[in-house]
mmCIF file of C-alpha atoms in Angstrom:
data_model
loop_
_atom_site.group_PDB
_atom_site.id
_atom_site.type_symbol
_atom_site.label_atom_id
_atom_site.label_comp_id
_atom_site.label_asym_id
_atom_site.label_seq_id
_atom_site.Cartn_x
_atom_site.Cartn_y
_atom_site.Cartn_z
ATOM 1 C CA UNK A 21 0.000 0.000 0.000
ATOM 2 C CA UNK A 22 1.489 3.379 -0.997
ATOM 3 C CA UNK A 23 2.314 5.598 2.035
ATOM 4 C CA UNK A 24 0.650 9.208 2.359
ATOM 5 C CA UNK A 25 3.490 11.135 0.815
ATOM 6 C CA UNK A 26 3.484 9.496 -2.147
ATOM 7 C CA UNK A 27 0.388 10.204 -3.298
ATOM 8 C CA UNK A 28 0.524 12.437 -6.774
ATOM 9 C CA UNK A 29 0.233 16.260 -6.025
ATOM 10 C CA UNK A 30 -2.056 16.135 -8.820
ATOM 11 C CA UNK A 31 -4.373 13.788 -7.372
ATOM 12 C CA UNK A 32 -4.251 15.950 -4.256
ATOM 13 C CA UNK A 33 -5.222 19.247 -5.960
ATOM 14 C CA UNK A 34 -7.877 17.345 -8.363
ATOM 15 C CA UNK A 35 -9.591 16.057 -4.667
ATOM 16 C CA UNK A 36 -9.369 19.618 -3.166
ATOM 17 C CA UNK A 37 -10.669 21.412 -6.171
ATOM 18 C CA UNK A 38 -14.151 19.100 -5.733
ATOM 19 C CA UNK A 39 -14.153 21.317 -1.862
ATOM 20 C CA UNK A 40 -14.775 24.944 -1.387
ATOM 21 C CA UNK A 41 -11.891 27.885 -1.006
ATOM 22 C CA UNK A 42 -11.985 27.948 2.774
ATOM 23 C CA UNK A 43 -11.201 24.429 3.006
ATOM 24 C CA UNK A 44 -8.138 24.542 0.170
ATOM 25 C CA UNK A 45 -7.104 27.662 2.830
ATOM 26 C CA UNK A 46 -7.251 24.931 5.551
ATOM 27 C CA UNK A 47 -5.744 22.098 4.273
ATOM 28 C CA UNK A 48 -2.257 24.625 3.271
ATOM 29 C CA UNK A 49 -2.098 25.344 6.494
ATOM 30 C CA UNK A 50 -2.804 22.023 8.836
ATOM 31 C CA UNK A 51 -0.727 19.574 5.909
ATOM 32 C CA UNK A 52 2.606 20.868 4.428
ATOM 33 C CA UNK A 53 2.321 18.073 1.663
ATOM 34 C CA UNK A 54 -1.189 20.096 0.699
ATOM 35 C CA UNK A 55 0.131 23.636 0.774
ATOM 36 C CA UNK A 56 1.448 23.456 -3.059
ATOM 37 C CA UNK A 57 -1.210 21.751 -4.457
ATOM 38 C CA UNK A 58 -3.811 23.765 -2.862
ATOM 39 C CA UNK A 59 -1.809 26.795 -3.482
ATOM 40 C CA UNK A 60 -1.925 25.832 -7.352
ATOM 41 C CA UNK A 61 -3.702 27.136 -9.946
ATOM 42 C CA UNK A 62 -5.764 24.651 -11.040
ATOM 43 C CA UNK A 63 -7.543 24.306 -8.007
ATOM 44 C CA UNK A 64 -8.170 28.030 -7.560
ATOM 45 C CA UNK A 65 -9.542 28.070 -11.632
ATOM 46 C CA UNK A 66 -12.308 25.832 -10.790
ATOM 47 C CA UNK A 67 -13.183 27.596 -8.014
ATOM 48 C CA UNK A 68 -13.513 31.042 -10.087
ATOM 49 C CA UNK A 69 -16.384 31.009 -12.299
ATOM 50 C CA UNK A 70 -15.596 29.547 -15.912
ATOM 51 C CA UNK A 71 -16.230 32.961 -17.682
ATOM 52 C CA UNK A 72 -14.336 35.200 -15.042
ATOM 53 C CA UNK A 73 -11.380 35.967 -17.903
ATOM 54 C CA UNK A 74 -14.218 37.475 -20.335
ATOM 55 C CA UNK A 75 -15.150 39.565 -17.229
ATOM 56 C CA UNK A 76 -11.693 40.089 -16.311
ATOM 57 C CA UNK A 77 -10.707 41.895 -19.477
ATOM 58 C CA UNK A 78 -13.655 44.016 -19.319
ATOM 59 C CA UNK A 79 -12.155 45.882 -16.437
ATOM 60 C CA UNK A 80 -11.255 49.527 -17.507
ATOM 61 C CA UNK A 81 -7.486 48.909 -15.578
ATOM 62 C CA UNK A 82 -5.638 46.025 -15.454
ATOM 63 C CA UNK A 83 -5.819 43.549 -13.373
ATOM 64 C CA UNK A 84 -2.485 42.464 -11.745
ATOM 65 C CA UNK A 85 -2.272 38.830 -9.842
ATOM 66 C CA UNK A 86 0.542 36.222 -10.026
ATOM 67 C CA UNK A 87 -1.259 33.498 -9.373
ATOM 68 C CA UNK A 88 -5.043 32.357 -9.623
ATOM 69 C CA UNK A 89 -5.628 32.592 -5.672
ATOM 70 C CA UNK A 90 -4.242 35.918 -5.415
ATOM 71 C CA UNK A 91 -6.847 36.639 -8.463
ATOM 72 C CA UNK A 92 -9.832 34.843 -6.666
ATOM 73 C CA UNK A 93 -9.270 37.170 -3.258
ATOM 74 C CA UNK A 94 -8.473 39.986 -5.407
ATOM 75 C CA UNK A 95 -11.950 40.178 -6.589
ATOM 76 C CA UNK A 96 -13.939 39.052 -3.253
ATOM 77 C CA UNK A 97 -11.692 41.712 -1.332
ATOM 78 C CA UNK A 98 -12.055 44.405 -3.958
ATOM 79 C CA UNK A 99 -14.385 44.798 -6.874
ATOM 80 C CA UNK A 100 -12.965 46.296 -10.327
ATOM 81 C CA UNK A 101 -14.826 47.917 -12.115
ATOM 82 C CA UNK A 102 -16.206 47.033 -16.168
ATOM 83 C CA UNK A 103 -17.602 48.053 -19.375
ATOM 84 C CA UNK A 104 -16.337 51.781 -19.164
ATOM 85 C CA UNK A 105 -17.184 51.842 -15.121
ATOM 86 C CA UNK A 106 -20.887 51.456 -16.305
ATOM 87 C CA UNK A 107 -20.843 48.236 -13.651
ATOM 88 C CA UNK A 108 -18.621 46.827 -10.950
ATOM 89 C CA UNK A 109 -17.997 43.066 -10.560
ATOM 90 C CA UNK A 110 -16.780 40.994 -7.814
ATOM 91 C CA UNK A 111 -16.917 37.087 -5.687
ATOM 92 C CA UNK A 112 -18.083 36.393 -2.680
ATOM 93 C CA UNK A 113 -15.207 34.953 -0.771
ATOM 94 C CA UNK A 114 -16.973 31.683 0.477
ATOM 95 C CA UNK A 115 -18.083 29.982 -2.792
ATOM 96 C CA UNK A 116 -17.029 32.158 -5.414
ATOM 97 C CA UNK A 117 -20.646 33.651 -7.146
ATOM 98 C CA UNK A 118 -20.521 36.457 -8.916
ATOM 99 C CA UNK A 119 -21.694 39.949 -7.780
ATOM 100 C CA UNK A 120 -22.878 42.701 -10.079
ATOM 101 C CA UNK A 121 -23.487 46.669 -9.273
ATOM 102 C CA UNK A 122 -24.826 48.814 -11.471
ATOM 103 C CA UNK A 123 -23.795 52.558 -11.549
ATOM 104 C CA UNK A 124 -26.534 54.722 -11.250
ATOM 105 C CA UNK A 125 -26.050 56.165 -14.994
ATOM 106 C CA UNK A 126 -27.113 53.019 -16.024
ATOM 107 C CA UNK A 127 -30.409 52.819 -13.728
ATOM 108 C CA UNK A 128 -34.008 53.859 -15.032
ATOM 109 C CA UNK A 129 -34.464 57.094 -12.606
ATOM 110 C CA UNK A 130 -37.293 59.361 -13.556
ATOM 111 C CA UNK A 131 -36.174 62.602 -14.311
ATOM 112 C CA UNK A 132 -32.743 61.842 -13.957
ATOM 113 C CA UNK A 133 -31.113 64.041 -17.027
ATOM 114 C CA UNK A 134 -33.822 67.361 -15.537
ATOM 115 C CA UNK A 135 -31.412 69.368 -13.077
ATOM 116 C CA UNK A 136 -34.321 70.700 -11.428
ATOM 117 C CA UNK A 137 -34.876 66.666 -9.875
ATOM 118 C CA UNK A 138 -31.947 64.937 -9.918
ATOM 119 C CA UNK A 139 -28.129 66.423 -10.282
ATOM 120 C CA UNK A 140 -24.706 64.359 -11.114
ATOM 121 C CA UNK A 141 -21.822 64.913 -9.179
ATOM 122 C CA UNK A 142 -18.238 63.129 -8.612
ATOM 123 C CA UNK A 143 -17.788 62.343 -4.366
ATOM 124 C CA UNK A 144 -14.025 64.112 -4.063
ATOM 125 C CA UNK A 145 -13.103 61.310 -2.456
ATOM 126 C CA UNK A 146 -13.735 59.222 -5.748
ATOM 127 C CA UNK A 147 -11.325 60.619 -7.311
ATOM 128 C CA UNK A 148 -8.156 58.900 -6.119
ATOM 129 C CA UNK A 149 -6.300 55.830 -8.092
ATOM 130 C CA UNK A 150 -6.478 52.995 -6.571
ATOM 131 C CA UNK A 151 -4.189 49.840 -6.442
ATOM 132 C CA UNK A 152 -4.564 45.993 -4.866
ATOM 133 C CA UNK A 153 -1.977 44.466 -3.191
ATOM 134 C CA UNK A 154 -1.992 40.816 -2.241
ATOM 135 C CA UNK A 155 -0.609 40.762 1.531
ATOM 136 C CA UNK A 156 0.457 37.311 3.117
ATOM 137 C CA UNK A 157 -2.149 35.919 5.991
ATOM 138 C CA UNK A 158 -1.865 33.059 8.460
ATOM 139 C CA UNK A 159 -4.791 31.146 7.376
ATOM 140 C CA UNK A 160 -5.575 31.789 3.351
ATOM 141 C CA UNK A 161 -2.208 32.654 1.979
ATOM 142 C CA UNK A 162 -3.059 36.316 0.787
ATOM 143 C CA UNK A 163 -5.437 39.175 1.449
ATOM 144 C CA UNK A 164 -6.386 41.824 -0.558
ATOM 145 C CA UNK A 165 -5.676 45.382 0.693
ATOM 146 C CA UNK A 166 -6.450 48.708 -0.945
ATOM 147 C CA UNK A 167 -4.402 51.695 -1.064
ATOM 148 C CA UNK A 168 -4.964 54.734 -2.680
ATOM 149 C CA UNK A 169 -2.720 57.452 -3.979
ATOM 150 C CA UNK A 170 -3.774 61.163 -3.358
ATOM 151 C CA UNK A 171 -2.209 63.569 -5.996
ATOM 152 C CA UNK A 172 -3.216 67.139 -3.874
ATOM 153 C CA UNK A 173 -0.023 67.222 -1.146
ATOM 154 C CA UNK A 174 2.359 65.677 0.352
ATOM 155 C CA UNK A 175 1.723 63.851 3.925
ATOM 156 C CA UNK A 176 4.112 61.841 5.063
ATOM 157 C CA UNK A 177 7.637 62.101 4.402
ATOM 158 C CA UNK A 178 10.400 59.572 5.228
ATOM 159 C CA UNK A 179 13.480 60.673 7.815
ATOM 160 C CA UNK A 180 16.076 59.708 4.508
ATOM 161 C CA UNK A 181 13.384 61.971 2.197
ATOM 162 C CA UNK A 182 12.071 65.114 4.258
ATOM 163 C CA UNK A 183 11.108 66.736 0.973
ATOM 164 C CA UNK A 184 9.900 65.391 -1.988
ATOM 165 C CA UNK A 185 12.106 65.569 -4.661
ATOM 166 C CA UNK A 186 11.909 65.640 -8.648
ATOM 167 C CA UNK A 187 12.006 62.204 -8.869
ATOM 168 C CA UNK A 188 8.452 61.863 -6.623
ATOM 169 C CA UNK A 189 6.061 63.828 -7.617
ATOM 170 C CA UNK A 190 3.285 62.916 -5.528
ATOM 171 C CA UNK A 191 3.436 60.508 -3.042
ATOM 172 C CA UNK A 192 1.144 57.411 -1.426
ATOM 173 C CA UNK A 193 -1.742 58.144 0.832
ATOM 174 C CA UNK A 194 -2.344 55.312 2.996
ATOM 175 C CA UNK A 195 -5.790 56.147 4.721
ATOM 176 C CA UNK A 196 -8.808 53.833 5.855
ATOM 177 C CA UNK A 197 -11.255 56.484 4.841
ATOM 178 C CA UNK A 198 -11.188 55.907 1.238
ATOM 179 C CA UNK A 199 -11.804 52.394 1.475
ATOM 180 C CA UNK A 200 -15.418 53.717 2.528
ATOM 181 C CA UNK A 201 -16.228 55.534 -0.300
ATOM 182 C CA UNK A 202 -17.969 55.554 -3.512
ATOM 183 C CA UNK A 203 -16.287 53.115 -6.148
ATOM 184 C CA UNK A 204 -18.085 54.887 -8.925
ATOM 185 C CA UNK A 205 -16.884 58.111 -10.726
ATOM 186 C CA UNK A 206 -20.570 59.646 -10.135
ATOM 187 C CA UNK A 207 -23.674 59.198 -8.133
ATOM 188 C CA UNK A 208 -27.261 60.655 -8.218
ATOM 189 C CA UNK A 209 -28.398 63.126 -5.961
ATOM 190 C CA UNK A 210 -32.287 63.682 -5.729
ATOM 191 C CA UNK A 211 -33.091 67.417 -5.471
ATOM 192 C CA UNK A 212 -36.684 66.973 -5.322
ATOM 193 C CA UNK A 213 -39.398 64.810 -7.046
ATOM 194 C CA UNK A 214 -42.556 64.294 -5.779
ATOM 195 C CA UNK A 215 -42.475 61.147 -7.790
ATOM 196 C CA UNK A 216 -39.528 58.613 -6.783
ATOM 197 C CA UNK A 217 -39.135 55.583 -9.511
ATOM 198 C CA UNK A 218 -35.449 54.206 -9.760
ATOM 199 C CA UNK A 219 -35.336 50.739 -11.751
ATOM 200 C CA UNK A 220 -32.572 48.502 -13.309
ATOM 201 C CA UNK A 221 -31.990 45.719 -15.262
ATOM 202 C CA UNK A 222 -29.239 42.520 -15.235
ATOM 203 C CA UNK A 223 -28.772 39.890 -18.213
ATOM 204 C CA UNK A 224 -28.975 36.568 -15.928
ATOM 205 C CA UNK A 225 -26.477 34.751 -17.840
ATOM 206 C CA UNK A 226 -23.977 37.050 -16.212
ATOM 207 C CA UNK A 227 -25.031 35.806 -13.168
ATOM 208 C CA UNK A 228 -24.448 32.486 -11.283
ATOM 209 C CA UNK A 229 -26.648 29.640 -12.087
ATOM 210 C CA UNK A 230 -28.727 27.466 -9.365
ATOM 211 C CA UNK A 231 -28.143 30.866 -6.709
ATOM 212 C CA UNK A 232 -30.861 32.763 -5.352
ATOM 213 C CA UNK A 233 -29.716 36.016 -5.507
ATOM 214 C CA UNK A 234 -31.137 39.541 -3.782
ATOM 215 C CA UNK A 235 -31.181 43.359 -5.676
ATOM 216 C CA UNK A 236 -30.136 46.058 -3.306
ATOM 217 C CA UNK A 237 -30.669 49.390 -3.661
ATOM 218 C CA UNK A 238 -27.412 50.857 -2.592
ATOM 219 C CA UNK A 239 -27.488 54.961 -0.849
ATOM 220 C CA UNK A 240 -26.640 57.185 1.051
ATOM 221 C CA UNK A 241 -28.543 60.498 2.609
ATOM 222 C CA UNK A 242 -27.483 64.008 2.336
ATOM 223 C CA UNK A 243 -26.930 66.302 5.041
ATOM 224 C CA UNK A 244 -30.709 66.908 4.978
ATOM 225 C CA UNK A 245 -32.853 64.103 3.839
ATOM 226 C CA UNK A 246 -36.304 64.862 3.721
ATOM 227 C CA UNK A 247 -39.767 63.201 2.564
ATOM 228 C CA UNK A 248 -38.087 59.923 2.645
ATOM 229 C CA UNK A 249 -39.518 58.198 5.451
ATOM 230 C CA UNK A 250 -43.041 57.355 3.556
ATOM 231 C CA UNK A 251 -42.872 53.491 2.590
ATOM 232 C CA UNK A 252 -41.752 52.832 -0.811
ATOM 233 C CA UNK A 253 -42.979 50.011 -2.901
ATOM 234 C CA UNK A 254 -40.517 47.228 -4.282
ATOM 235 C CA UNK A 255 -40.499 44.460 -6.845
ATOM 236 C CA UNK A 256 -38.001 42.080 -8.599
ATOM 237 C CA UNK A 257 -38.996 40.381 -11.629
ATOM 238 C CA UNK A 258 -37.883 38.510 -14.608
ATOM 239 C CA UNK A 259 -38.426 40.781 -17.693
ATOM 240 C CA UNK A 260 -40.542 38.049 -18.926
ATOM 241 C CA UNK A 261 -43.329 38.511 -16.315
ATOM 242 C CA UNK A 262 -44.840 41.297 -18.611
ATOM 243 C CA UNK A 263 -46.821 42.835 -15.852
ATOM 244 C CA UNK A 264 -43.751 44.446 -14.460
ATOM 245 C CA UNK A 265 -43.727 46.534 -17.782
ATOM 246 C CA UNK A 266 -47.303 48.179 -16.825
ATOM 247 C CA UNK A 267 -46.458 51.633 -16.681
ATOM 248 C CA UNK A 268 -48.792 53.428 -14.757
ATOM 249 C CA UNK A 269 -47.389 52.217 -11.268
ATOM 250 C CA UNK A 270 -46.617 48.810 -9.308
ATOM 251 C CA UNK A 271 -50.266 49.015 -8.067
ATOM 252 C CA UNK A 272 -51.340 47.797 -11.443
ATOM 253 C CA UNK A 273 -49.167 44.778 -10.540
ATOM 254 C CA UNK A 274 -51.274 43.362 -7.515
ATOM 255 C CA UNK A 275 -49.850 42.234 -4.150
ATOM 256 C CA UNK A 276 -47.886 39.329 -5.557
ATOM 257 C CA UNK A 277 -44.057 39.840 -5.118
ATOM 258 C CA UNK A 278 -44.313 43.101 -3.895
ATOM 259 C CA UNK A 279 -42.300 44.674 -0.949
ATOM 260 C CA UNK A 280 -42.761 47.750 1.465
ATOM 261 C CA UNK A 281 -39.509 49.196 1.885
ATOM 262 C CA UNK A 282 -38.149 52.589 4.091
ATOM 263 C CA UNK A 283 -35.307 54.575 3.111
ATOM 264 C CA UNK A 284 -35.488 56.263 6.378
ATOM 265 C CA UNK A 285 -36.779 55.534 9.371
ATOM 266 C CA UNK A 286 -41.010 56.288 9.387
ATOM 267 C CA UNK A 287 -41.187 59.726 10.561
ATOM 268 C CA UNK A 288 -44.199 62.166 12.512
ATOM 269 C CA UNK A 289 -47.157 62.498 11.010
ATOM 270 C CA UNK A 290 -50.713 64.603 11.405
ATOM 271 C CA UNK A 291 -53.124 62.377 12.958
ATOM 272 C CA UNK A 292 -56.381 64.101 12.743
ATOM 273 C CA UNK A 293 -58.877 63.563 15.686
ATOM 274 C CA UNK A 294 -61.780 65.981 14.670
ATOM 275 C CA UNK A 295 -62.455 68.494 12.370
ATOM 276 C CA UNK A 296 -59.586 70.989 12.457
ATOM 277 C CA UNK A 297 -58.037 69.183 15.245
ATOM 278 C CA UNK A 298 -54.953 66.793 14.642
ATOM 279 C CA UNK A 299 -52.731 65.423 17.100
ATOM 280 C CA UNK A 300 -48.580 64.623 16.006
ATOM 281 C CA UNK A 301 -48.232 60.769 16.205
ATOM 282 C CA UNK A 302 -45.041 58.623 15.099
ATOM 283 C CA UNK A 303 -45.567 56.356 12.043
ATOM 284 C CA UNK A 304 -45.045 52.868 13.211
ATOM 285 C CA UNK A 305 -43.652 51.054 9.886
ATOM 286 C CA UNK A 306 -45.883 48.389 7.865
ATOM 287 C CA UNK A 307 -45.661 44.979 8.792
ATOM 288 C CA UNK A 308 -43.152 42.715 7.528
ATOM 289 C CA UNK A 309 -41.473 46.043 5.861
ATOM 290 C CA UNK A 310 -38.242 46.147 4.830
ATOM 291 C CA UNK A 311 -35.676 48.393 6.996
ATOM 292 C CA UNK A 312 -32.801 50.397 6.060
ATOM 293 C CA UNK A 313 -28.905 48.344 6.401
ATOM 294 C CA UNK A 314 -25.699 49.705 6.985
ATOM 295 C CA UNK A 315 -22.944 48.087 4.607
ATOM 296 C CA UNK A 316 -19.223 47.806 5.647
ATOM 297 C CA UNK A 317 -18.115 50.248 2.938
ATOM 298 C CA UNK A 318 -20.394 53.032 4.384
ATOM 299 C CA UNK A 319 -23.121 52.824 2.393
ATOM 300 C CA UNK A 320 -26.476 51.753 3.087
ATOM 301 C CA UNK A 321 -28.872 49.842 1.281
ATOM 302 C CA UNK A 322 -32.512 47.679 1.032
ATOM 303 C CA UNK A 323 -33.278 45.012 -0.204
ATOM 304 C CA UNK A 324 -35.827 45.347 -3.216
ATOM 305 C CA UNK A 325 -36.383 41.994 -3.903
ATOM 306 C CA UNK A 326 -34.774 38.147 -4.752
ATOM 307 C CA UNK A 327 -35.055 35.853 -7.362
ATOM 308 C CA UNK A 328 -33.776 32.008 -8.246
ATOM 309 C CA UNK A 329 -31.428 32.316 -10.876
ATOM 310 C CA UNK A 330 -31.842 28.669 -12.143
ATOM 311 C CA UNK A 331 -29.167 27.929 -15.685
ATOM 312 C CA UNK A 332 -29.679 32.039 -16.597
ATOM 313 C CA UNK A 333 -32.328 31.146 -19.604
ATOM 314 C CA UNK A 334 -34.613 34.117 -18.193
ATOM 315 C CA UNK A 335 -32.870 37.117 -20.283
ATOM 316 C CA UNK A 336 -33.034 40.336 -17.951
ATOM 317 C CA UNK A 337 -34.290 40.660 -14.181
ATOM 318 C CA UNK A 338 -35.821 43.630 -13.401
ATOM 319 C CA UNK A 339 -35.435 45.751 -10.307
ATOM 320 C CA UNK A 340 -37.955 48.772 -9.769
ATOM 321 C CA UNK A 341 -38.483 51.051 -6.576
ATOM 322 C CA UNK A 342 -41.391 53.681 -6.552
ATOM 323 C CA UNK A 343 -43.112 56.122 -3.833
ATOM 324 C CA UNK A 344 -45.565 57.658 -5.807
ATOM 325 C CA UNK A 345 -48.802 57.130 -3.480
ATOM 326 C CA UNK A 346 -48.581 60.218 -1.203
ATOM 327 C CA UNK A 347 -47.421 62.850 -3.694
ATOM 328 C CA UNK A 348 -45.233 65.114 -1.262
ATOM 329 C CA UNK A 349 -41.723 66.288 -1.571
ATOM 330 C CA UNK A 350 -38.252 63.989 -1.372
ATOM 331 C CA UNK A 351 -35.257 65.245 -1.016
ATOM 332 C CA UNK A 352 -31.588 64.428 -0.167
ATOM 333 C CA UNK A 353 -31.303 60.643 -1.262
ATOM 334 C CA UNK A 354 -27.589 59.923 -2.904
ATOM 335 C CA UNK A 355 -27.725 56.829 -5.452
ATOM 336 C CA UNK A 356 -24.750 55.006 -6.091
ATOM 337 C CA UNK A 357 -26.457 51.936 -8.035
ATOM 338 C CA UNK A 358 -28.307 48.498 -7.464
ATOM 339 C CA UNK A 359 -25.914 45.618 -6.459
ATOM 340 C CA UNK A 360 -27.322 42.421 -7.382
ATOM 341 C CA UNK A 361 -25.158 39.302 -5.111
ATOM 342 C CA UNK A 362 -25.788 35.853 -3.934
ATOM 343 C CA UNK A 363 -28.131 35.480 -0.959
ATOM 344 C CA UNK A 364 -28.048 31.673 -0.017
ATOM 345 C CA UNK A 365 -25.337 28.725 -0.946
ATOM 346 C CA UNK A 366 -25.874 27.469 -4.506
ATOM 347 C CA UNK A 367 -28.383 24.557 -4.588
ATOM 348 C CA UNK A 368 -26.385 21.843 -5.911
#
């Protein structure tokens, strides 16, 4: 019988490439005789998904990895951005599915090219380039880190470099801040509508197959927000449920698949007791409403809405938010897109 250590490091990365990253991470670490061939890069191609080179050379800068692994946690740890920054793409780090965001440009916003509603601007903190490095870790090998480089001043100089010289330029801005910013070169900013309708659309063969995945409306709120706390109405659909394409409202859709949904918190409201008398009451929201979540890159978002995606044969999903019932003023809401991302593990 042939001992441990002479089993084929091929036959050793074929067996871990049938498991998930995390335990490829494990087995480097707990079996020396497993670190190479779970290091190598024909496990870590399986576990990206098959069309992640198309996707890859999509991104508007280049993408710079030595080895597959250092590729795979490149894009869970930091999404790049594709198709002219019109969309960012990324993995989620436990099973590799593919995450979309769509840049608000590319959203369905009423009113969104009228100044008077809706204006464009750049966040200044948007504006810095960005690089991904791939930084050694205990457990999975590397870990992706962003750093950006600020081209306004100088900020830290060395003791062998107190002034910058001819040969530097500008120099590296190491800061935690900017890794909480927007990744997008603009965002939305409502001015005021009395009529709030922000949709988008996603191809579903871009997307995972057999993954349930959730559309998230991705924001933030000015410095003063206002009208926002009303519930908002929500629906996901495949574009070939042709009732999503009424146009005069989601009420024409029924109940079926639709969501309440706050942006804010529900707010104070008139509560009128007899004629000409009215009493100030807090809304309580609606039941089994959606609430506002705080993401890790500073953001906030809610969910509009999941769908199955089952082999990506259902063309486009549809995402659609509207708060068009009570007719009064919003103000203050800052769109950065719709991320669309695996909810669940992938039903094998």
């Amino acid at each position: 019988m042939a001992s441990f250590s002479e089993i084929p490091e091929g036959c050793i990365a074929e067996i871990l490439s049938l498991t998930t990253p995390a335990d490829a991470c494990r087995a480097a670490v707990i079996a020396w005789r497993f670190k190479s061939a779970a290091d190598s890069d024909g496990v870590w191609e399986r576990f990206l998904p098959s069309d992640h080179s198309e996707i890859v050379a999509r991104s508007v800068s280049p993408v710079v990895h030595a080895t597959k692994k250092q590729l795979y946690f490149g894009l869970c740890d930091s999404p790049i951005l594709i198709d002219g920054g019109k969309m960012s793409f990324a993995l989620t780090k436990h099973n590799g599915r593919k995450c979309f965001m769509l840049q608000a440009r590319e959203l369905s916003i009423a009113w969104k090219d009228t100044p008077y509603y809706w204006k464009w601007r750049s966040l200044p903190e948007s504006r810095s380039l960005s690089l991904s490095l791939s930084l050694p870790t205990p457990t999975c090998g590397t870990s992706c880190h962003d750093l950006y480089i600020s081209l306004k001043k100088i900020v830290h100089t060395s003791p062998d470099h107190p002034h910058p010289s001819s040969h530097r330029p500008f120099s590296v801005v190491i800061n935690d801040q900017y890794l909480r910013m927007c990744r997008f070169s603009e965002v939305a900013e409502l001015v005021s509508v009395f009529w709030l309708d922000i949709g988008g659309k996603i191809g579903t063969k871009l997307l995972s197959p057999k993954t349930t995945y959730g559309a998230y409306l991705v924001f933030k709120l000015g410095e003063q927000p206002y009208g926002l706390d009303y519930p908002a109405k929500a629906v996901v659909r495949f574009a070939r449920d042709r009732e999503y394409e009424a146009e005069v409202g989601l009420g024409e859709l029924g109940e079926d698949g639709i969501s309440t949904v706050y942006l804010t918190s529900p707010g104070i409201s008139r509560v009128r007791r007899r004629r000409g008398i009215y009493d100030m009451a807090m809304r309580e929201p609606e039941a089994n409403a959606r609430l506002v979540q705080n993401r890790k890159d500073g953001w906030k978002e809610i969910e509009l809405g999941e769908f199955f995606n089952d082999e990506g044969d259902d063309d486009y999903v549809k995402m659609r938010l509207m708060e068009i019932k009570d007719q009064h003023r919003k103000g203050g809401l800052i769109v950065e897109g719709i991320e669309v991302r695996p909810k669940v593990e992938v039903i094998s």
